[in-house]
Amino acid sequence: MNTLLVITGPTASGKTLVSVQLAERLGCDIISADSRQFYRGMPIGTASPTEDDLKRVTHHFTGFLPPDSYYSANMFEQDVLKILPSLFSERNIVIMTGGSGLYINAVCNGIDDIPDVDADIRENYVRRYREEGIEPLRRELKIVDPVHYERVDLRNPRRILRALEVFATTGRPYSSFLTRTMQPREFRIIKTGVMPERKQLYSAIEKRVDLMIEAGLEQEARSLYHLRHLNALQTVGYRELFEYFDGKISFDRAIELIKRNTRRYARRQISWWSGDDSVRWFGTPDCDQFHNYLTNETGIFYQG
């Protein structure tokens, strides 16, 4: 039976490591489900697979878009469903790994049918964002859709605007459209994930940020500074360094904020998956533990 093996988890949990190791054992490809890694020219700040990882295992949907491209969970769902038949023709298992819960759910369950937004309403919210900033819009979202407010990335203007636009157009909270009704798939889905203890995860985040700085994150951010208005750059790691480049904060403060905001991002990821009982969680990215689970409890056969 064709199987899509999902390996998810919060940032810095080690899911990339175990995904590459398992893909080597299985002889299969990896589909990236990390929305930050879709864009080219941002490998350090998005913790993209290394050159060695890419040589060891074929990855799809990594660095395939220019930073100014629009891409959505619905588009990702359709693109993945198009490519899976050819991948399954070569091997009856494919690994999909990443921390973007919305994108993973789109492939596993189908994306909800969210209505088109009135163009005038969209323009009004874009104008308000430019004139008033993000804080008034956050407060409005908390009032009209407290459920989505608790889950959305509050530092991502595009997602806040999207929710407000849908509410203003339909009179219904954006969260009411996110029913995540399961759509039938012609392949089996097995969900697994890496979920370290909180103290261990935070330590890994601290170490990762330090390694990113050593690897040249500041230089990478400077090369992208002229694109700072793009949505792809509205993400942890770049936002803080852009503030440093603008003279608003010190370099040391930027690093502190990157670590703090990455911890917050990890908590949001954990919250997203907290209601999904179908995920088999592991405390460490131990390939042998995944191997034993998949072999003994799911019937996936390993070669070699």
PDB file of C-alpha atoms in Angstrom:
ATOM      1  CA  MET A   1       0.000   0.000   0.000  1.00  0.00           C
ATOM      2  CA  ASN A   2       1.258   3.479  -0.855  1.00  0.00           C
ATOM      3  CA  THR A   3       2.067   5.354   2.338  1.00  0.00           C
ATOM      4  CA  LEU A   4       2.723   8.985   3.155  1.00  0.00           C
ATOM      5  CA  LEU A   5       4.785   9.089   6.339  1.00  0.00           C
ATOM      6  CA  VAL A   6       4.481  12.438   8.116  1.00  0.00           C
ATOM      7  CA  ILE A   7       7.261  13.472  10.505  1.00  0.00           C
ATOM      8  CA  THR A   8       6.446  16.722  12.241  1.00  0.00           C
ATOM      9  CA  GLY A   9       7.337  18.588  15.421  1.00  0.00           C
ATOM     10  CA  PRO A  10       8.334  22.019  16.669  1.00  0.00           C
ATOM     11  CA  THR A  11      11.320  23.886  15.306  1.00  0.00           C
ATOM     12  CA  ALA A  12      14.718  22.523  16.433  1.00  0.00           C
ATOM     13  CA  SER A  13      13.178  19.230  17.573  1.00  0.00           C
ATOM     14  CA  GLY A  14      15.355  17.156  15.237  1.00  0.00           C
ATOM     15  CA  LYS A  15      12.696  16.095  12.731  1.00  0.00           C
ATOM     16  CA  THR A  16      14.939  16.891   9.740  1.00  0.00           C
ATOM     17  CA  LEU A  17      17.671  14.629  11.099  1.00  0.00           C
ATOM     18  CA  VAL A  18      15.415  11.637  11.628  1.00  0.00           C
ATOM     19  CA  SER A  19      13.621  12.247   8.304  1.00  0.00           C
ATOM     20  CA  VAL A  20      16.865  12.080   6.334  1.00  0.00           C
ATOM     21  CA  GLN A  21      18.018   8.975   8.199  1.00  0.00           C
ATOM     22  CA  LEU A  22      14.703   7.197   7.651  1.00  0.00           C
ATOM     23  CA  ALA A  23      14.554   8.228   3.993  1.00  0.00           C
ATOM     24  CA  GLU A  24      17.979   6.668   3.479  1.00  0.00           C
ATOM     25  CA  ARG A  25      16.831   3.414   5.057  1.00  0.00           C
ATOM     26  CA  LEU A  26      13.627   3.397   3.028  1.00  0.00           C
ATOM     27  CA  GLY A  27      15.216   4.592  -0.193  1.00  0.00           C
ATOM     28  CA  CYS A  28      12.482   7.198  -0.607  1.00  0.00           C
ATOM     29  CA  ASP A  29      12.154  10.934  -1.252  1.00  0.00           C
ATOM     30  CA  ILE A  30      11.264  13.704   1.176  1.00  0.00           C
ATOM     31  CA  ILE A  31       8.564  16.337   0.695  1.00  0.00           C
ATOM     32  CA  SER A  32       9.263  19.479   2.697  1.00  0.00           C
ATOM     33  CA  ALA A  33       6.227  20.857   4.517  1.00  0.00           C
ATOM     34  CA  ASP A  34       7.951  23.859   6.038  1.00  0.00           C
ATOM     35  CA  SER A  35       6.458  26.993   4.518  1.00  0.00           C
ATOM     36  CA  ARG A  36       9.570  29.033   5.368  1.00  0.00           C
ATOM     37  CA  GLN A  37      11.793  26.663   3.399  1.00  0.00           C
ATOM     38  CA  PHE A  38       9.842  27.039   0.161  1.00  0.00           C
ATOM     39  CA  TYR A  39      11.790  30.186  -0.748  1.00  0.00           C
ATOM     40  CA  ARG A  40      15.203  30.466  -2.346  1.00  0.00           C
ATOM     41  CA  GLY A  41      18.145  32.374  -0.914  1.00  0.00           C
ATOM     42  CA  MET A  42      17.185  31.879   2.746  1.00  0.00           C
ATOM     43  CA  PRO A  43      18.821  28.583   3.791  1.00  0.00           C
ATOM     44  CA  ILE A  44      20.341  29.707   7.100  1.00  0.00           C
ATOM     45  CA  GLY A  45      17.410  31.645   8.521  1.00  0.00           C
ATOM     46  CA  THR A  46      14.897  28.942   7.603  1.00  0.00           C
ATOM     47  CA  ALA A  47      17.113  26.043   8.768  1.00  0.00           C
ATOM     48  CA  SER A  48      16.774  24.399   5.367  1.00  0.00           C
ATOM     49  CA  PRO A  49      18.287  20.960   4.736  1.00  0.00           C
ATOM     50  CA  THR A  50      22.036  21.153   4.328  1.00  0.00           C
ATOM     51  CA  GLU A  51      23.850  20.477   1.076  1.00  0.00           C
ATOM     52  CA  ASP A  52      24.828  17.109   2.524  1.00  0.00           C
ATOM     53  CA  ASP A  53      21.176  16.320   3.323  1.00  0.00           C
ATOM     54  CA  LEU A  54      20.162  17.227  -0.226  1.00  0.00           C
ATOM     55  CA  LYS A  55      22.869  14.968  -1.659  1.00  0.00           C
ATOM     56  CA  ARG A  56      21.884  12.060   0.560  1.00  0.00           C
ATOM     57  CA  VAL A  57      18.132  12.236  -0.129  1.00  0.00           C
ATOM     58  CA  THR A  58      16.061  13.875  -2.861  1.00  0.00           C
ATOM     59  CA  HIS A  59      13.955  16.694  -1.401  1.00  0.00           C
ATOM     60  CA  HIS A  60      10.917  18.320  -2.990  1.00  0.00           C
ATOM     61  CA  PHE A  61       9.460  21.792  -2.279  1.00  0.00           C
ATOM     62  CA  THR A  62      12.668  23.147  -0.800  1.00  0.00           C
ATOM     63  CA  GLY A  63      13.963  26.455  -2.158  1.00  0.00           C
ATOM     64  CA  PHE A  64      11.741  26.280  -5.230  1.00  0.00           C
ATOM     65  CA  LEU A  65      10.149  29.749  -5.078  1.00  0.00           C
ATOM     66  CA  PRO A  66      11.572  33.282  -5.346  1.00  0.00           C
ATOM     67  CA  PRO A  67      10.907  35.314  -2.165  1.00  0.00           C
ATOM     68  CA  ASP A  68       8.283  37.500  -3.853  1.00  0.00           C
ATOM     69  CA  SER A  69       6.055  34.569  -4.877  1.00  0.00           C
ATOM     70  CA  TYR A  70       2.611  33.996  -3.427  1.00  0.00           C
ATOM     71  CA  TYR A  71       2.030  30.465  -2.210  1.00  0.00           C
ATOM     72  CA  SER A  72      -0.760  29.025  -0.087  1.00  0.00           C
ATOM     73  CA  ALA A  73      -1.688  25.819   1.714  1.00  0.00           C
ATOM     74  CA  ASN A  74      -4.254  25.126  -0.994  1.00  0.00           C
ATOM     75  CA  MET A  75      -1.601  25.432  -3.711  1.00  0.00           C
ATOM     76  CA  PHE A  76       0.730  23.178  -1.709  1.00  0.00           C
ATOM     77  CA  GLU A  77      -1.997  20.551  -1.346  1.00  0.00           C
ATOM     78  CA  GLN A  78      -2.629  20.483  -5.095  1.00  0.00           C
ATOM     79  CA  ASP A  79       1.087  20.422  -5.966  1.00  0.00           C
ATOM     80  CA  VAL A  80       1.813  17.563  -3.567  1.00  0.00           C
ATOM     81  CA  LEU A  81      -1.149  15.516  -4.804  1.00  0.00           C
ATOM     82  CA  LYS A  82       0.141  15.972  -8.351  1.00  0.00           C
ATOM     83  CA  ILE A  83       3.653  14.758  -7.569  1.00  0.00           C
ATOM     84  CA  LEU A  84       2.809  11.858  -5.266  1.00  0.00           C
ATOM     85  CA  PRO A  85       1.725   9.379  -8.002  1.00  0.00           C
ATOM     86  CA  SER A  86       5.098   9.614  -9.727  1.00  0.00           C
ATOM     87  CA  LEU A  87       6.940   9.233  -6.410  1.00  0.00           C
ATOM     88  CA  PHE A  88       4.806   6.239  -5.433  1.00  0.00           C
ATOM     89  CA  SER A  89       5.552   4.631  -8.797  1.00  0.00           C
ATOM     90  CA  GLU A  90       9.202   4.463  -7.727  1.00  0.00           C
ATOM     91  CA  ARG A  91       8.716   3.582  -4.049  1.00  0.00           C
ATOM     92  CA  ASN A  92       5.524   2.878  -2.131  1.00  0.00           C
ATOM     93  CA  ILE A  93       6.453   5.249   0.683  1.00  0.00           C
ATOM     94  CA  VAL A  94       7.195   8.983   0.739  1.00  0.00           C
ATOM     95  CA  ILE A  95       8.181  11.046   3.768  1.00  0.00           C
ATOM     96  CA  MET A  96       6.655  14.464   4.328  1.00  0.00           C
ATOM     97  CA  THR A  97       8.399  16.456   7.017  1.00  0.00           C
ATOM     98  CA  GLY A  98       8.032  19.948   8.423  1.00  0.00           C
ATOM     99  CA  GLY A  99       6.533  22.064  11.157  1.00  0.00           C
ATOM    100  CA  SER A 100       3.852  23.932   9.205  1.00  0.00           C
ATOM    101  CA  GLY A 101       0.718  22.294  10.545  1.00  0.00           C
ATOM    102  CA  LEU A 102      -1.651  24.042   8.153  1.00  0.00           C
ATOM    103  CA  TYR A 103       0.265  22.766   5.117  1.00  0.00           C
ATOM    104  CA  ILE A 104       0.539  19.225   6.457  1.00  0.00           C
ATOM    105  CA  ASN A 105      -3.181  19.164   7.244  1.00  0.00           C
ATOM    106  CA  ALA A 106      -3.956  20.422   3.761  1.00  0.00           C
ATOM    107  CA  VAL A 107      -2.285  17.355   2.258  1.00  0.00           C
ATOM    108  CA  CYS A 108      -3.585  14.876   4.831  1.00  0.00           C
ATOM    109  CA  ASN A 109      -7.128  16.142   5.266  1.00  0.00           C
ATOM    110  CA  GLY A 110      -7.799  18.607   2.477  1.00  0.00           C
ATOM    111  CA  ILE A 111      -7.945  22.366   2.737  1.00  0.00           C
ATOM    112  CA  ASP A 112     -11.164  24.046   3.783  1.00  0.00           C
ATOM    113  CA  ASP A 113     -13.205  25.908   1.196  1.00  0.00           C
ATOM    114  CA  ILE A 114     -12.624  29.484   2.322  1.00  0.00           C
ATOM    115  CA  PRO A 115     -14.596  32.026   0.273  1.00  0.00           C
ATOM    116  CA  ASP A 116     -13.065  34.718  -1.879  1.00  0.00           C
ATOM    117  CA  VAL A 117     -12.619  38.091  -0.219  1.00  0.00           C
ATOM    118  CA  ASP A 118     -14.247  41.280  -1.481  1.00  0.00           C
ATOM    119  CA  ALA A 119     -11.552  43.374  -3.180  1.00  0.00           C
ATOM    120  CA  ASP A 120     -12.658  46.627  -1.541  1.00  0.00           C
ATOM    121  CA  ILE A 121     -12.541  45.028   1.901  1.00  0.00           C
ATOM    122  CA  ARG A 122      -9.050  43.725   1.244  1.00  0.00           C
ATOM    123  CA  GLU A 123      -7.820  47.102   0.115  1.00  0.00           C
ATOM    124  CA  ASN A 124      -9.333  48.718   3.198  1.00  0.00           C
ATOM    125  CA  TYR A 125      -7.465  46.404   5.543  1.00  0.00           C
ATOM    126  CA  VAL A 126      -4.213  46.814   3.629  1.00  0.00           C
ATOM    127  CA  ARG A 127      -4.600  50.585   3.931  1.00  0.00           C
ATOM    128  CA  ARG A 128      -5.326  50.346   7.645  1.00  0.00           C
ATOM    129  CA  TYR A 129      -2.258  48.186   8.173  1.00  0.00           C
ATOM    130  CA  ARG A 130      -0.063  50.711   6.382  1.00  0.00           C
ATOM    131  CA  GLU A 131      -1.510  53.668   8.297  1.00  0.00           C
ATOM    132  CA  GLU A 132      -2.136  52.176  11.757  1.00  0.00           C
ATOM    133  CA  GLY A 133       0.276  49.276  12.032  1.00  0.00           C
ATOM    134  CA  ILE A 134      -0.468  45.765  13.189  1.00  0.00           C
ATOM    135  CA  GLU A 135      -1.538  46.287  16.819  1.00  0.00           C
ATOM    136  CA  PRO A 136      -5.071  47.671  16.174  1.00  0.00           C
ATOM    137  CA  LEU A 137      -5.706  44.787  13.785  1.00  0.00           C
ATOM    138  CA  ARG A 138      -4.577  42.283  16.398  1.00  0.00           C
ATOM    139  CA  ARG A 139      -7.047  43.741  18.875  1.00  0.00           C
ATOM    140  CA  GLU A 140      -9.844  43.576  16.306  1.00  0.00           C
ATOM    141  CA  LEU A 141      -9.063  39.942  15.527  1.00  0.00           C
ATOM    142  CA  LYS A 142      -9.146  39.067  19.233  1.00  0.00           C
ATOM    143  CA  ILE A 143     -12.679  40.469  19.412  1.00  0.00           C
ATOM    144  CA  VAL A 144     -14.170  38.992  16.225  1.00  0.00           C
ATOM    145  CA  ASP A 145     -12.357  35.635  16.246  1.00  0.00           C
ATOM    146  CA  PRO A 146     -10.764  34.771  19.618  1.00  0.00           C
ATOM    147  CA  VAL A 147     -10.289  31.148  18.552  1.00  0.00           C
ATOM    148  CA  HIS A 148      -8.098  32.051  15.589  1.00  0.00           C
ATOM    149  CA  TYR A 149      -6.371  34.757  17.624  1.00  0.00           C
ATOM    150  CA  GLU A 150      -4.989  32.086  19.951  1.00  0.00           C
ATOM    151  CA  ARG A 151      -3.543  30.068  17.077  1.00  0.00           C
ATOM    152  CA  VAL A 152      -2.391  32.541  14.466  1.00  0.00           C
ATOM    153  CA  ASP A 153       1.120  33.976  14.240  1.00  0.00           C
ATOM    154  CA  LEU A 154       0.402  37.441  15.629  1.00  0.00           C
ATOM    155  CA  ARG A 155       3.542  38.852  14.022  1.00  0.00           C
ATOM    156  CA  ASN A 156       2.468  37.758  10.549  1.00  0.00           C
ATOM    157  CA  PRO A 157       0.407  40.632   9.067  1.00  0.00           C
ATOM    158  CA  ARG A 158      -0.767  38.611   6.082  1.00  0.00           C
ATOM    159  CA  ARG A 159      -2.463  35.981   8.242  1.00  0.00           C
ATOM    160  CA  ILE A 160      -4.110  38.531  10.510  1.00  0.00           C
ATOM    161  CA  LEU A 161      -5.376  40.500   7.508  1.00  0.00           C
ATOM    162  CA  ARG A 162      -6.647  37.326   5.873  1.00  0.00           C
ATOM    163  CA  ALA A 163      -8.739  36.415   8.918  1.00  0.00           C
ATOM    164  CA  LEU A 164     -10.193  39.905   9.228  1.00  0.00           C
ATOM    165  CA  GLU A 165     -10.965  40.100   5.506  1.00  0.00           C
ATOM    166  CA  VAL A 166     -12.866  36.807   5.608  1.00  0.00           C
ATOM    167  CA  PHE A 167     -14.869  37.934   8.643  1.00  0.00           C
ATOM    168  CA  ALA A 168     -15.709  41.286   7.059  1.00  0.00           C
ATOM    169  CA  THR A 169     -16.761  39.595   3.812  1.00  0.00           C
ATOM    170  CA  THR A 170     -18.824  36.743   5.257  1.00  0.00           C
ATOM    171  CA  GLY A 171     -19.775  37.823   8.779  1.00  0.00           C
ATOM    172  CA  ARG A 172     -18.363  34.536  10.047  1.00  0.00           C
ATOM    173  CA  PRO A 173     -15.118  34.024  12.002  1.00  0.00           C
ATOM    174  CA  TYR A 174     -12.239  32.712   9.929  1.00  0.00           C
ATOM    175  CA  SER A 175     -11.867  29.831  12.409  1.00  0.00           C
ATOM    176  CA  SER A 176     -15.380  28.616  11.539  1.00  0.00           C
ATOM    177  CA  PHE A 177     -14.171  27.724   8.039  1.00  0.00           C
ATOM    178  CA  LEU A 178     -11.289  25.644   9.386  1.00  0.00           C
ATOM    179  CA  THR A 179     -13.284  22.493   9.983  1.00  0.00           C
ATOM    180  CA  ARG A 180     -10.524  20.244   8.681  1.00  0.00           C
ATOM    181  CA  THR A 181     -13.030  17.737   7.349  1.00  0.00           C
ATOM    182  CA  MET A 182     -11.127  14.672   6.224  1.00  0.00           C
ATOM    183  CA  GLN A 183     -10.943  14.298   2.453  1.00  0.00           C
ATOM    184  CA  PRO A 184     -10.466  10.764   1.101  1.00  0.00           C
ATOM    185  CA  ARG A 185      -6.945   9.986  -0.098  1.00  0.00           C
ATOM    186  CA  GLU A 186      -5.790   7.116  -2.252  1.00  0.00           C
ATOM    187  CA  PHE A 187      -2.861   6.397   0.034  1.00  0.00           C
ATOM    188  CA  ARG A 188      -2.306   5.558   3.674  1.00  0.00           C
ATOM    189  CA  ILE A 189      -1.183   8.342   6.011  1.00  0.00           C
ATOM    190  CA  ILE A 190       0.944   7.641   9.086  1.00  0.00           C
ATOM    191  CA  LYS A 191       1.645  10.620  11.324  1.00  0.00           C
ATOM    192  CA  THR A 192       4.650  10.710  13.613  1.00  0.00           C
ATOM    193  CA  GLY A 193       6.529  13.503  15.302  1.00  0.00           C
ATOM    194  CA  VAL A 194       9.409  14.528  17.517  1.00  0.00           C
ATOM    195  CA  MET A 195       8.422  16.280  20.748  1.00  0.00           C
ATOM    196  CA  PRO A 196      11.300  16.791  23.199  1.00  0.00           C
ATOM    197  CA  GLU A 197      10.737  17.915  26.761  1.00  0.00           C
ATOM    198  CA  ARG A 198      10.294  21.682  26.915  1.00  0.00           C
ATOM    199  CA  LYS A 199      13.638  22.355  28.644  1.00  0.00           C
ATOM    200  CA  GLN A 200      15.476  20.222  26.110  1.00  0.00           C
ATOM    201  CA  LEU A 201      13.678  21.915  23.215  1.00  0.00           C
ATOM    202  CA  TYR A 202      14.502  25.409  24.448  1.00  0.00           C
ATOM    203  CA  SER A 203      18.143  24.421  24.861  1.00  0.00           C
ATOM    204  CA  ALA A 204      18.175  23.128  21.280  1.00  0.00           C
ATOM    205  CA  ILE A 205      16.657  26.402  20.078  1.00  0.00           C
ATOM    206  CA  GLU A 206      19.347  28.426  21.851  1.00  0.00           C
ATOM    207  CA  LYS A 207      22.059  26.283  20.297  1.00  0.00           C
ATOM    208  CA  ARG A 208      20.513  26.441  16.834  1.00  0.00           C
ATOM    209  CA  VAL A 209      20.343  30.241  16.861  1.00  0.00           C
ATOM    210  CA  ASP A 210      23.986  30.443  17.954  1.00  0.00           C
ATOM    211  CA  LEU A 211      24.956  28.098  15.114  1.00  0.00           C
ATOM    212  CA  MET A 212      22.946  30.169  12.640  1.00  0.00           C
ATOM    213  CA  ILE A 213      24.874  33.265  13.644  1.00  0.00           C
ATOM    214  CA  GLU A 214      28.153  31.395  13.249  1.00  0.00           C
ATOM    215  CA  ALA A 215      27.020  30.156   9.824  1.00  0.00           C
ATOM    216  CA  GLY A 216      26.416  33.713   8.590  1.00  0.00           C
ATOM    217  CA  LEU A 217      22.789  34.568   9.359  1.00  0.00           C
ATOM    218  CA  GLU A 218      23.622  38.271   9.689  1.00  0.00           C
ATOM    219  CA  GLN A 219      25.225  38.338   6.237  1.00  0.00           C
ATOM    220  CA  GLU A 220      22.309  36.400   4.748  1.00  0.00           C
ATOM    221  CA  ALA A 221      19.834  38.859   6.281  1.00  0.00           C
ATOM    222  CA  ARG A 222      21.806  41.826   4.914  1.00  0.00           C
ATOM    223  CA  SER A 223      21.625  40.311   1.430  1.00  0.00           C
ATOM    224  CA  LEU A 224      17.830  40.129   1.814  1.00  0.00           C
ATOM    225  CA  TYR A 225      17.324  43.509   3.481  1.00  0.00           C
ATOM    226  CA  HIS A 226      16.047  45.132   0.279  1.00  0.00           C
ATOM    227  CA  LEU A 227      13.266  42.504   0.240  1.00  0.00           C
ATOM    228  CA  ARG A 228      12.259  43.056   3.864  1.00  0.00           C
ATOM    229  CA  HIS A 229       8.736  44.163   2.863  1.00  0.00           C
ATOM    230  CA  LEU A 230       7.926  40.731   1.406  1.00  0.00           C
ATOM    231  CA  ASN A 231       5.854  38.233   3.365  1.00  0.00           C
ATOM    232  CA  ALA A 232       8.560  35.590   3.009  1.00  0.00           C
ATOM    233  CA  LEU A 233      10.850  37.780   5.115  1.00  0.00           C
ATOM    234  CA  GLN A 234       8.266  38.423   7.833  1.00  0.00           C
ATOM    235  CA  THR A 235       9.667  35.615   9.904  1.00  0.00           C
ATOM    236  CA  VAL A 236      11.712  35.033  13.031  1.00  0.00           C
ATOM    237  CA  GLY A 237      15.413  35.606  12.483  1.00  0.00           C
ATOM    238  CA  TYR A 238      15.078  38.167   9.726  1.00  0.00           C
ATOM    239  CA  ARG A 239      12.652  40.566  11.397  1.00  0.00           C
ATOM    240  CA  GLU A 240      14.887  41.020  14.413  1.00  0.00           C
ATOM    241  CA  LEU A 241      18.031  41.548  12.353  1.00  0.00           C
ATOM    242  CA  PHE A 242      16.229  44.039  10.128  1.00  0.00           C
ATOM    243  CA  GLU A 243      15.424  46.043  13.261  1.00  0.00           C
ATOM    244  CA  TYR A 244      19.120  45.906  14.147  1.00  0.00           C
ATOM    245  CA  PHE A 245      20.079  47.109  10.663  1.00  0.00           C
ATOM    246  CA  ASP A 246      17.588  49.970  11.078  1.00  0.00           C
ATOM    247  CA  GLY A 247      19.327  51.018  14.287  1.00  0.00           C
ATOM    248  CA  LYS A 248      16.309  50.262  16.487  1.00  0.00           C
ATOM    249  CA  ILE A 249      18.004  47.615  18.643  1.00  0.00           C
ATOM    250  CA  SER A 250      21.515  46.348  19.332  1.00  0.00           C
ATOM    251  CA  PHE A 251      22.960  43.205  17.785  1.00  0.00           C
ATOM    252  CA  ASP A 252      22.912  41.384  21.134  1.00  0.00           C
ATOM    253  CA  ARG A 253      19.276  42.366  21.643  1.00  0.00           C
ATOM    254  CA  ALA A 254      18.429  41.058  18.180  1.00  0.00           C
ATOM    255  CA  ILE A 255      19.898  37.667  19.077  1.00  0.00           C
ATOM    256  CA  GLU A 256      17.963  37.618  22.346  1.00  0.00           C
ATOM    257  CA  LEU A 257      14.744  38.359  20.484  1.00  0.00           C
ATOM    258  CA  ILE A 258      15.405  35.697  17.864  1.00  0.00           C
ATOM    259  CA  LYS A 259      15.764  33.117  20.626  1.00  0.00           C
ATOM    260  CA  ARG A 260      12.701  34.372  22.482  1.00  0.00           C
ATOM    261  CA  ASN A 261      10.512  34.554  19.386  1.00  0.00           C
ATOM    262  CA  THR A 262      11.665  31.127  18.214  1.00  0.00           C
ATOM    263  CA  ARG A 263      10.561  29.692  21.561  1.00  0.00           C
ATOM    264  CA  ARG A 264       7.194  31.375  21.090  1.00  0.00           C
ATOM    265  CA  TYR A 265       6.941  29.987  17.574  1.00  0.00           C
ATOM    266  CA  ALA A 266       7.673  26.499  18.910  1.00  0.00           C
ATOM    267  CA  ARG A 267       4.896  26.857  21.488  1.00  0.00           C
ATOM    268  CA  ARG A 268       2.428  27.769  18.745  1.00  0.00           C
ATOM    269  CA  GLN A 269       3.481  24.696  16.776  1.00  0.00           C
ATOM    270  CA  ILE A 270       2.988  22.509  19.846  1.00  0.00           C
ATOM    271  CA  SER A 271      -0.446  24.032  20.408  1.00  0.00           C
ATOM    272  CA  TRP A 272      -1.418  23.321  16.806  1.00  0.00           C
ATOM    273  CA  TRP A 273      -0.706  19.599  17.136  1.00  0.00           C
ATOM    274  CA  SER A 274      -2.063  19.213  20.669  1.00  0.00           C
ATOM    275  CA  GLY A 275      -5.522  18.258  19.426  1.00  0.00           C
ATOM    276  CA  ASP A 276      -4.388  15.625  16.918  1.00  0.00           C
ATOM    277  CA  ASP A 277      -4.487  12.208  18.592  1.00  0.00           C
ATOM    278  CA  SER A 278      -3.402  10.461  15.392  1.00  0.00           C
ATOM    279  CA  VAL A 279       0.230  11.565  15.770  1.00  0.00           C
ATOM    280  CA  ARG A 280       2.645   9.073  17.362  1.00  0.00           C
ATOM    281  CA  TRP A 281       5.110  11.225  19.269  1.00  0.00           C
ATOM    282  CA  PHE A 282       8.712  10.419  20.141  1.00  0.00           C
ATOM    283  CA  GLY A 283      10.738  12.324  22.716  1.00  0.00           C
ATOM    284  CA  THR A 284      13.951  12.254  20.706  1.00  0.00           C
ATOM    285  CA  PRO A 285      14.872  12.076  17.000  1.00  0.00           C
ATOM    286  CA  ASP A 286      16.053   8.487  17.404  1.00  0.00           C
ATOM    287  CA  CYS A 287      15.927   6.773  14.042  1.00  0.00           C
ATOM    288  CA  ASP A 288      15.888   3.306  15.595  1.00  0.00           C
ATOM    289  CA  GLN A 289      12.772   4.159  17.643  1.00  0.00           C
ATOM    290  CA  PHE A 290      10.995   5.313  14.509  1.00  0.00           C
ATOM    291  CA  HIS A 291      12.276   2.212  12.703  1.00  0.00           C
ATOM    292  CA  ASN A 292      10.905  -0.137  15.342  1.00  0.00           C
ATOM    293  CA  TYR A 293       7.543   1.590  15.499  1.00  0.00           C
ATOM    294  CA  LEU A 294       7.078   1.617  11.750  1.00  0.00           C
ATOM    295  CA  THR A 295       8.207  -1.989  11.352  1.00  0.00           C
ATOM    296  CA  ASN A 296       6.341  -3.515  14.281  1.00  0.00           C
ATOM    297  CA  GLU A 297       3.168  -1.431  14.423  1.00  0.00           C
ATOM    298  CA  THR A 298       2.512  -0.203  10.885  1.00  0.00           C
ATOM    299  CA  GLY A 299       3.799  -2.993   8.681  1.00  0.00           C
ATOM    300  CA  ILE A 300       6.188  -0.842   6.687  1.00  0.00           C
ATOM    301  CA  PHE A 301       8.927  -3.082   5.341  1.00  0.00           C
ATOM    302  CA  TYR A 302      12.522  -1.909   5.399  1.00  0.00           C
ATOM    303  CA  GLN A 303      15.041  -3.087   2.871  1.00  0.00           C
ATOM    304  CA  GLY A 304      18.724  -3.656   3.571  1.00  0.00           C
TER     305      GLY A 304
END
